[in-house]
Amino acid sequence: MDIIVCIKRVPETAEADIVLDAGKKGIDTDGMVFSINEWDNYAVEAAIQLKEAQGGKITVVSAGPEENNEVLRRALAMGADDAIRLTDPAFEGSDAIAMARILAAAIKDIPHDLILTGVQADDDGFGGTGVALAEMLGLPYAALVTDIQLDGDTLTVHRELEGGLEEVTAVKMPALLTIQTGINEPRYVSIMGIRKVAKKEIAEKSAGDLSLSGDDIGVKGSLSQIEGLFFPPVGEGAEIIEGTMDEKAETLVKILKERGGIA
Amino acid sequence: MKKIAVLVEHRQGEIREITFEMLGKAHQLAGSDDEVQALFLGDTSQKELVAKVSPHAHTTLAVYDAALKDFEPLRYGSALEAVLSNADCDLLLMGQTAFGMDLAPALAAKMTMPFTSDVVDIEILDGGVKATRQMYSGKVSAAVSLKEAPKRLLTVRAGAFPAEDVPEVSGEVREIAWSVDGDFAVRKFLSYIEAAVGDVDITQADVLVSVGRGIKDADNIPVAQELADALGGVVSCSRPVADKKWLPKERQVGTSGKTVKPRVYIALGISGAFQHQAGMKGAATIIAVNKDPKAPIFSIAHFGIVDDLFKVLPALTEKVRELKG
Ligand SMILES: Cc1cc2nc3c(=O)[nH]c(=O)nc-3n(C[C@H](O)[C@H](O)[C@H](O)COP(=O)(O)OP(=O)(O)OC[C@H]3O[C@@H](n4cnc5c(N)ncnc54)[C@H](O)[C@@H]3O)c2cc1C
Ligand SMILES: Nc1ncnc2c1ncn2[C@@H]1O[C@H](COP(=O)(O)O)[C@@H](O)[C@H]1O
């Protein structure tokens, strides 16, 4: 079974102080820590588990600059067989649909029974690239997958709906699934493991190699465009409790008492 | 005249709330001679559902076919194409939900519609469509414009617009013919699985001590449990904590977990992604502890402490114990 997994390298922003870049269309990523998109890590693990059960080959694909080799190498260390990096200045500014077009151009020439993407990328949060990619490749698909069972050429998957409800759906391969967090427990990657794959070649493809014209990709090829970024209004905001730790705890207890927080 | 269409979302015999949220917004965007359309896909047994939405749209376009009984994106996409060729709407809204996320990006790609997802605000200016969406887990907002095109598509975040705002208009229902054409057997709906019931029902708790990724490790859960015990409350969590199995899934608060309305909700090391907020913003009092002063959770919390939760937790637990003697 040949599996392709699309992985993205994203900045860790949960605890970071975000600063907008000069053009206010992106963020200043200087000094930020990057890692594999959380959803994609689960997707890579899902691919490896399928390969362990079925045999086959896993190819990981990432579109982005040279630094994206880090996440590709990490996936190789986890157990992927091949890595491809799609890179071209012309890709910049692509929206979810244009990104899907870039990924589709690369993937259509690689044999595949199954394509996995994350449900969403932590940075742009589109939650759309995978499903658009399936359409472009003419593949049946399922989004928000939390369980995969294989039966011949049919995948029986669970899709996560709202409120804890799940849907069981059958999808016939070749197919694409977008993977939700929690589907598995991604394996640990050691520094030693990454060192072992340090020499492994990562293929590179440009817009030209993929026969993509400038009209189809990047800002020009995207029908949606970021006009500008700004910080969301904080609303009324929380009343911040100040003081020493002892005073903070004292104030909190008072609030808890008033508000019925102590049974 | 412009036309704004809303794809009706329904499941298990009910219209989903997001439908009314979108209809409300569509009316707000529509001028006096504009038209709000509801698009309904389903089978004939679901006709009664149409009666619930049609009073809120000038026109409801409906396709009834046995093949559309359950949501399946390939069939729905095909039927929607048929409706859209009849609807001549300028802007189509769908939910950024398990339904919309499984359909909208494919439709946008197939019909070359300018598209962006998960929007929290929409503006129509001189025929141009602008939307606001969030990036970096809600820490940054983006103003996005959609290029000129006959039809444009947005998916709307659940809860972004109030469902109560939807006005009544006298709407007509028009049936659109569609017949199954294509290989839809490649994706087939089989069944639903209801959420598992756990030993503890967090929706019934008056006080929730809720932990997020900031709790760092399964070994630290007992520290939160101690506070919950002292308060007479229950421990709940954000998604990563349930994903990592540090707590059972039934303890997860949010869109894909439980919706809770306790008297007091204490969020410890939870950033406040919208999927989490959706499950807890109805709590009477929200207290957030987070070391990042810019964490989105502070925008909906009533009280906040910007500090290390591992310092706050023991101090607070001790004070509560003192009080209770
Ligand atoms: C379709 C879909 C459905 C989803 N459903 C849900 C859902 O139902 N519920 C849900 O919660 N999420 C859901 N999510 C995930 C959601 O998008 C976020 O990824 C998630 O809520 C983040 O959890 P978190 O706040 O615990 O972690 P993070 O976003 O990583 O935040 C951790 C926070 O802890 C703080 N912190 C770290 N260490 C400390 C410390 N020592 N002291 C104090 N603070 C500290 C950090 O500053 C940060 O703000 C869903 C996502 C998708 C795509
Ligand atoms: N630059 C990229 N390279 C590889 N895969 C990507 C890229 N951008 C998005 N994806 C894939 O698409 C998924 C959804 O991303 P998004 O639609 O941007 O939220 C991610 O989880 C990845 O699997």
mmCIF file with all atom_site columns, N, CA and C in Angstrom, chain A residues 166-205:
data_model
loop_
_atom_site.group_PDB
_atom_site.id
_atom_site.type_symbol
_atom_site.label_atom_id
_atom_site.label_alt_id
_atom_site.label_comp_id
_atom_site.label_asym_id
_atom_site.label_entity_id
_atom_site.label_seq_id
_atom_site.pdbx_PDB_ins_code
_atom_site.Cartn_x
_atom_site.Cartn_y
_atom_site.Cartn_z
_atom_site.occupancy
_atom_site.B_iso_or_equiv
_atom_site.pdbx_formal_charge
_atom_site.auth_seq_id
_atom_site.auth_comp_id
_atom_site.auth_asym_id
_atom_site.auth_atom_id
_atom_site.pdbx_PDB_model_num
ATOM 1   N N  . GLU A 1 166 ? -19.979 10.507 16.420 1.00 0.00 ? 166 GLU A N  1
ATOM 2   C CA . GLU A 1 166 ? -19.114 10.094 15.311 1.00 0.00 ? 166 GLU A CA 1
ATOM 3   C C  . GLU A 1 166 ? -19.937 9.489  14.197 1.00 0.00 ? 166 GLU A C  1
ATOM 4   N N  . GLU A 1 167 ? -19.351 9.503  13.022 1.00 0.00 ? 167 GLU A N  1
ATOM 5   C CA . GLU A 1 167 ? -20.000 8.919  11.855 1.00 0.00 ? 167 GLU A CA 1
ATOM 6   C C  . GLU A 1 167 ? -19.102 7.804  11.340 1.00 0.00 ? 167 GLU A C  1
ATOM 7   N N  . VAL A 1 168 ? -19.695 6.681  10.978 1.00 0.00 ? 168 VAL A N  1
ATOM 8   C CA . VAL A 1 168 ? -18.918 5.611  10.352 1.00 0.00 ? 168 VAL A CA 1
ATOM 9   C C  . VAL A 1 168 ? -19.178 5.684  8.857  1.00 0.00 ? 168 VAL A C  1
ATOM 10  N N  . THR A 1 169 ? -18.098 5.740  8.103  1.00 0.00 ? 169 THR A N  1
ATOM 11  C CA . THR A 1 169 ? -18.218 5.934  6.664  1.00 0.00 ? 169 THR A CA 1
ATOM 12  C C  . THR A 1 169 ? -17.244 5.013  5.943  1.00 0.00 ? 169 THR A C  1
ATOM 13  N N  . ALA A 1 170 ? -17.677 4.480  4.814  1.00 0.00 ? 170 ALA A N  1
ATOM 14  C CA . ALA A 1 170 ? -16.789 3.639  4.015  1.00 0.00 ? 170 ALA A CA 1
ATOM 15  C C  . ALA A 1 170 ? -16.251 4.444  2.838  1.00 0.00 ? 170 ALA A C  1
ATOM 16  N N  . VAL A 1 171 ? -14.965 4.360  2.604  1.00 0.00 ? 171 VAL A N  1
ATOM 17  C CA . VAL A 1 171 ? -14.334 5.074  1.497  1.00 0.00 ? 171 VAL A CA 1
ATOM 18  C C  . VAL A 1 171 ? -13.478 4.080  0.713  1.00 0.00 ? 171 VAL A C  1
ATOM 19  N N  . LYS A 1 172 ? -13.683 4.087  -0.574 1.00 0.00 ? 172 LYS A N  1
ATOM 20  C CA . LYS A 1 172 ? -12.961 3.127  -1.406 1.00 0.00 ? 172 LYS A CA 1
ATOM 21  C C  . LYS A 1 172 ? -11.646 3.731  -1.900 1.00 0.00 ? 172 LYS A C  1
ATOM 22  N N  . MET A 1 173 ? -10.597 2.955  -1.796 1.00 0.00 ? 173 MET A N  1
ATOM 23  C CA . MET A 1 173 ? -9.288  3.436  -2.252 1.00 0.00 ? 173 MET A CA 1
ATOM 24  C C  . MET A 1 173 ? -9.157  3.318  -3.764 1.00 0.00 ? 173 MET A C  1
ATOM 25  N N  . PRO A 1 174 ? -8.321  4.158  -4.391 1.00 0.00 ? 174 PRO A N  1
ATOM 26  C CA . PRO A 1 174 ? -7.488  5.210  -3.816 1.00 0.00 ? 174 PRO A CA 1
ATOM 27  C C  . PRO A 1 174 ? -8.338  6.342  -3.231 1.00 0.00 ? 174 PRO A C  1
ATOM 28  N N  . ALA A 1 175 ? -7.875  6.870  -2.092 1.00 0.00 ? 175 ALA A N  1
ATOM 29  C CA . ALA A 1 175 ? -8.686  7.853  -1.374 1.00 0.00 ? 175 ALA A CA 1
ATOM 30  C C  . ALA A 1 175 ? -7.795  8.802  -0.590 1.00 0.00 ? 175 ALA A C  1
ATOM 31  N N  . LEU A 1 176 ? -8.427  9.852  -0.087 1.00 0.00 ? 176 LEU A N  1
ATOM 32  C CA . LEU A 1 176 ? -7.717  10.808 0.768  1.00 0.00 ? 176 LEU A CA 1
ATOM 33  C C  . LEU A 1 176 ? -8.468  10.952 2.083  1.00 0.00 ? 176 LEU A C  1
ATOM 34  N N  . LEU A 1 177 ? -7.727  10.973 3.171  1.00 0.00 ? 177 LEU A N  1
ATOM 35  C CA . LEU A 1 177 ? -8.328  11.204 4.489  1.00 0.00 ? 177 LEU A CA 1
ATOM 36  C C  . LEU A 1 177 ? -7.646  12.385 5.156  1.00 0.00 ? 177 LEU A C  1
ATOM 37  N N  . THR A 1 178 ? -8.426  13.232 5.834  1.00 0.00 ? 178 THR A N  1
ATOM 38  C CA . THR A 1 178 ? -7.791  14.259 6.657  1.00 0.00 ? 178 THR A CA 1
ATOM 39  C C  . THR A 1 178 ? -7.866  13.778 8.104  1.00 0.00 ? 178 THR A C  1
ATOM 40  N N  . ILE A 1 179 ? -6.720  13.807 8.763  1.00 0.00 ? 179 ILE A N  1
ATOM 41  C CA . ILE A 1 179 ? -6.548  13.127 10.046 1.00 0.00 ? 179 ILE A CA 1
ATOM 42  C C  . ILE A 1 179 ? -6.711  14.097 11.225 1.00 0.00 ? 179 ILE A C  1
ATOM 43  N N  . GLN A 1 180 ? -7.508  13.663 12.186 1.00 0.00 ? 180 GLN A N  1
ATOM 44  C CA . GLN A 1 180 ? -7.777  14.470 13.383 1.00 0.00 ? 180 GLN A CA 1
ATOM 45  C C  . GLN A 1 180 ? -6.839  14.027 14.509 1.00 0.00 ? 180 GLN A C  1
ATOM 46  N N  . THR A 1 181 ? -6.501  14.960 15.376 1.00 0.00 ? 181 THR A N  1
ATOM 47  C CA . THR A 1 181 ? -5.632  14.640 16.509 1.00 0.00 ? 181 THR A CA 1
ATOM 48  C C  . THR A 1 181 ? -6.298  13.593 17.394 1.00 0.00 ? 181 THR A C  1
ATOM 49  N N  . GLY A 1 182 ? -5.484  12.811 18.093 1.00 0.00 ? 182 GLY A N  1
ATOM 50  C CA . GLY A 1 182 ? -6.011  11.824 19.021 1.00 0.00 ? 182 GLY A CA 1
ATOM 51  C C  . GLY A 1 182 ? -6.295  10.482 18.378 1.00 0.00 ? 182 GLY A C  1
ATOM 52  N N  . ILE A 1 183 ? -6.151  10.381 17.039 1.00 0.00 ? 183 ILE A N  1
ATOM 53  C CA . ILE A 1 183 ? -6.434  9.120  16.337 1.00 0.00 ? 183 ILE A CA 1
ATOM 54  C C  . ILE A 1 183 ? -5.471  8.015  16.781 1.00 0.00 ? 183 ILE A C  1
ATOM 55  N N  . ASN A 1 184 ? -4.290  8.402  17.212 1.00 0.00 ? 184 ASN A N  1
ATOM 56  C CA . ASN A 1 184 ? -3.281  7.413  17.631 1.00 0.00 ? 184 ASN A CA 1
ATOM 57  C C  . ASN A 1 184 ? -2.341  8.092  18.627 1.00 0.00 ? 184 ASN A C  1
ATOM 58  N N  . GLU A 1 185 ? -1.286  7.398  18.986 1.00 0.00 ? 185 GLU A N  1
ATOM 59  C CA . GLU A 1 185 ? -0.265  8.022  19.842 1.00 0.00 ? 185 GLU A CA 1
ATOM 60  C C  . GLU A 1 185 ? 1.027   8.094  19.055 1.00 0.00 ? 185 GLU A C  1
ATOM 61  N N  . PRO A 1 186 ? 1.310   9.245  18.454 1.00 0.00 ? 186 PRO A N  1
ATOM 62  C CA . PRO A 1 186 ? 2.502   9.350  17.602 1.00 0.00 ? 186 PRO A CA 1
ATOM 63  C C  . PRO A 1 186 ? 3.761   8.917  18.348 1.00 0.00 ? 186 PRO A C  1
ATOM 64  N N  . ARG A 1 187 ? 4.581   8.139  17.663 1.00 0.00 ? 187 ARG A N  1
ATOM 65  C CA . ARG A 1 187 ? 5.788   7.625  18.314 1.00 0.00 ? 187 ARG A CA 1
ATOM 66  C C  . ARG A 1 187 ? 6.797   8.729  18.566 1.00 0.00 ? 187 ARG A C  1
ATOM 67  N N  . TYR A 1 188 ? 7.633   8.437  19.513 1.00 0.00 ? 188 TYR A N  1
ATOM 68  C CA . TYR A 1 188 ? 8.678   9.350  19.926 1.00 0.00 ? 188 TYR A CA 1
ATOM 69  C C  . TYR A 1 188 ? 9.783   9.324  18.875 1.00 0.00 ? 188 TYR A C  1
ATOM 70  N N  . VAL A 1 189 ? 10.348  10.481 18.584 1.00 0.00 ? 189 VAL A N  1
ATOM 71  C CA . VAL A 1 189 ? 11.464  10.529 17.640 1.00 0.00 ? 189 VAL A CA 1
ATOM 72  C C  . VAL A 1 189 ? 12.719  10.957 18.400 1.00 0.00 ? 189 VAL A C  1
ATOM 73  N N  . SER A 1 190 ? 13.728  10.118 18.387 1.00 0.00 ? 190 SER A N  1
ATOM 74  C CA . SER A 1 190 ? 14.956  10.451 19.125 1.00 0.00 ? 190 SER A CA 1
ATOM 75  C C  . SER A 1 190 ? 15.907  11.236 18.232 1.00 0.00 ? 190 SER A C  1
ATOM 76  N N  . ILE A 1 191 ? 16.821  11.936 18.861 1.00 0.00 ? 191 ILE A N  1
ATOM 77  C CA . ILE A 1 191 ? 17.846  12.670 18.110 1.00 0.00 ? 191 ILE A CA 1
ATOM 78  C C  . ILE A 1 191 ? 18.661  11.664 17.297 1.00 0.00 ? 191 ILE A C  1
ATOM 79  N N  . MET A 1 192 ? 18.910  10.521 17.905 1.00 0.00 ? 192 MET A N  1
ATOM 80  C CA . MET A 1 192 ? 19.656  9.465  17.206 1.00 0.00 ? 192 MET A CA 1
ATOM 81  C C  . MET A 1 192 ? 18.925  9.068  15.922 1.00 0.00 ? 192 MET A C  1
ATOM 82  N N  . GLY A 1 193 ? 17.632  8.920  16.046 1.00 0.00 ? 193 GLY A N  1
ATOM 83  C CA . GLY A 1 193 ? 16.806  8.528  14.902 1.00 0.00 ? 193 GLY A CA 1
ATOM 84  C C  . GLY A 1 193 ? 16.898  9.554  13.784 1.00 0.00 ? 193 GLY A C  1
ATOM 85  N N  . ILE A 1 194 ? 16.890  10.813 14.150 1.00 0.00 ? 194 ILE A N  1
ATOM 86  C CA . ILE A 1 194 ? 16.969  11.870 13.135 1.00 0.00 ? 194 ILE A CA 1
ATOM 87  C C  . ILE A 1 194 ? 18.367  11.883 12.515 1.00 0.00 ? 194 ILE A C  1
ATOM 88  N N  . ARG A 1 195 ? 19.386  11.638 13.359 1.00 0.00 ? 195 ARG A N  1
ATOM 89  C CA . ARG A 1 195 ? 20.761  11.595 12.847 1.00 0.00 ? 195 ARG A CA 1
ATOM 90  C C  . ARG A 1 195 ? 20.925  10.502 11.789 1.00 0.00 ? 195 ARG A C  1
ATOM 91  N N  . LYS A 1 196 ? 20.259  9.406  12.021 1.00 0.00 ? 196 LYS A N  1
ATOM 92  C CA . LYS A 1 196 ? 20.365  8.272  11.094 1.00 0.00 ? 196 LYS A CA 1
ATOM 93  C C  . LYS A 1 196 ? 19.887  8.612  9.693  1.00 0.00 ? 196 LYS A C  1
ATOM 94  N N  . VAL A 1 197 ? 18.916  9.533  9.601  1.00 0.00 ? 197 VAL A N  1
ATOM 95  C CA . VAL A 1 197 ? 18.380  9.867  8.276  1.00 0.00 ? 197 VAL A CA 1
ATOM 96  C C  . VAL A 1 197 ? 18.933  11.186 7.747  1.00 0.00 ? 197 VAL A C  1
ATOM 97  N N  . ALA A 1 198 ? 19.943  11.721 8.460  1.00 0.00 ? 198 ALA A N  1
ATOM 98  C CA . ALA A 1 198 ? 20.479  13.039 8.099  1.00 0.00 ? 198 ALA A CA 1
ATOM 99  C C  . ALA A 1 198 ? 21.010  13.071 6.670  1.00 0.00 ? 198 ALA A C  1
ATOM 100 N N  . LYS A 1 199 ? 21.504  11.945 6.213  1.00 0.00 ? 199 LYS A N  1
ATOM 101 C CA . LYS A 1 199 ? 22.127  11.912 4.877  1.00 0.00 ? 199 LYS A CA 1
ATOM 102 C C  . LYS A 1 199 ? 21.126  11.577 3.780  1.00 0.00 ? 199 LYS A C  1
ATOM 103 N N  . LYS A 1 200 ? 19.956  11.165 4.177  1.00 0.00 ? 200 LYS A N  1
ATOM 104 C CA . LYS A 1 200 ? 18.978  10.736 3.176  1.00 0.00 ? 200 LYS A CA 1
ATOM 105 C C  . LYS A 1 200 ? 18.596  11.906 2.263  1.00 0.00 ? 200 LYS A C  1
ATOM 106 N N  . GLU A 1 201 ? 18.552  11.607 0.983  1.00 0.00 ? 201 GLU A N  1
ATOM 107 C CA . GLU A 1 201 ? 18.298  12.681 0.027  1.00 0.00 ? 201 GLU A CA 1
ATOM 108 C C  . GLU A 1 201 ? 16.818  13.098 0.053  1.00 0.00 ? 201 GLU A C  1
ATOM 109 N N  . ILE A 1 202 ? 16.611  14.392 -0.008 1.00 0.00 ? 202 ILE A N  1
ATOM 110 C CA . ILE A 1 202 ? 15.240  14.898 -0.084 1.00 0.00 ? 202 ILE A CA 1
ATOM 111 C C  . ILE A 1 202 ? 15.067  15.519 -1.469 1.00 0.00 ? 202 ILE A C  1
ATOM 112 N N  . ALA A 1 203 ? 14.170  14.943 -2.249 1.00 0.00 ? 203 ALA A N  1
ATOM 113 C CA . ALA A 1 203 ? 13.963  15.450 -3.607 1.00 0.00 ? 203 ALA A CA 1
ATOM 114 C C  . ALA A 1 203 ? 13.324  16.833 -3.554 1.00 0.00 ? 203 ALA A C  1
ATOM 115 N N  . GLU A 1 204 ? 13.680  17.677 -4.516 1.00 0.00 ? 204 GLU A N  1
ATOM 116 C CA . GLU A 1 204 ? 13.098  19.025 -4.563 1.00 0.00 ? 204 GLU A CA 1
ATOM 117 C C  . GLU A 1 204 ? 12.388  19.233 -5.888 1.00 0.00 ? 204 GLU A C  1
ATOM 118 N N  . LYS A 1 205 ? 11.260  19.914 -5.822 1.00 0.00 ? 205 LYS A N  1
ATOM 119 C CA . LYS A 1 205 ? 10.536  20.230 -7.061 1.00 0.00 ? 205 LYS A CA 1
ATOM 120 C C  . LYS A 1 205 ? 10.120  21.695 -7.054 1.00 0.00 ? 205 LYS A C  1
#
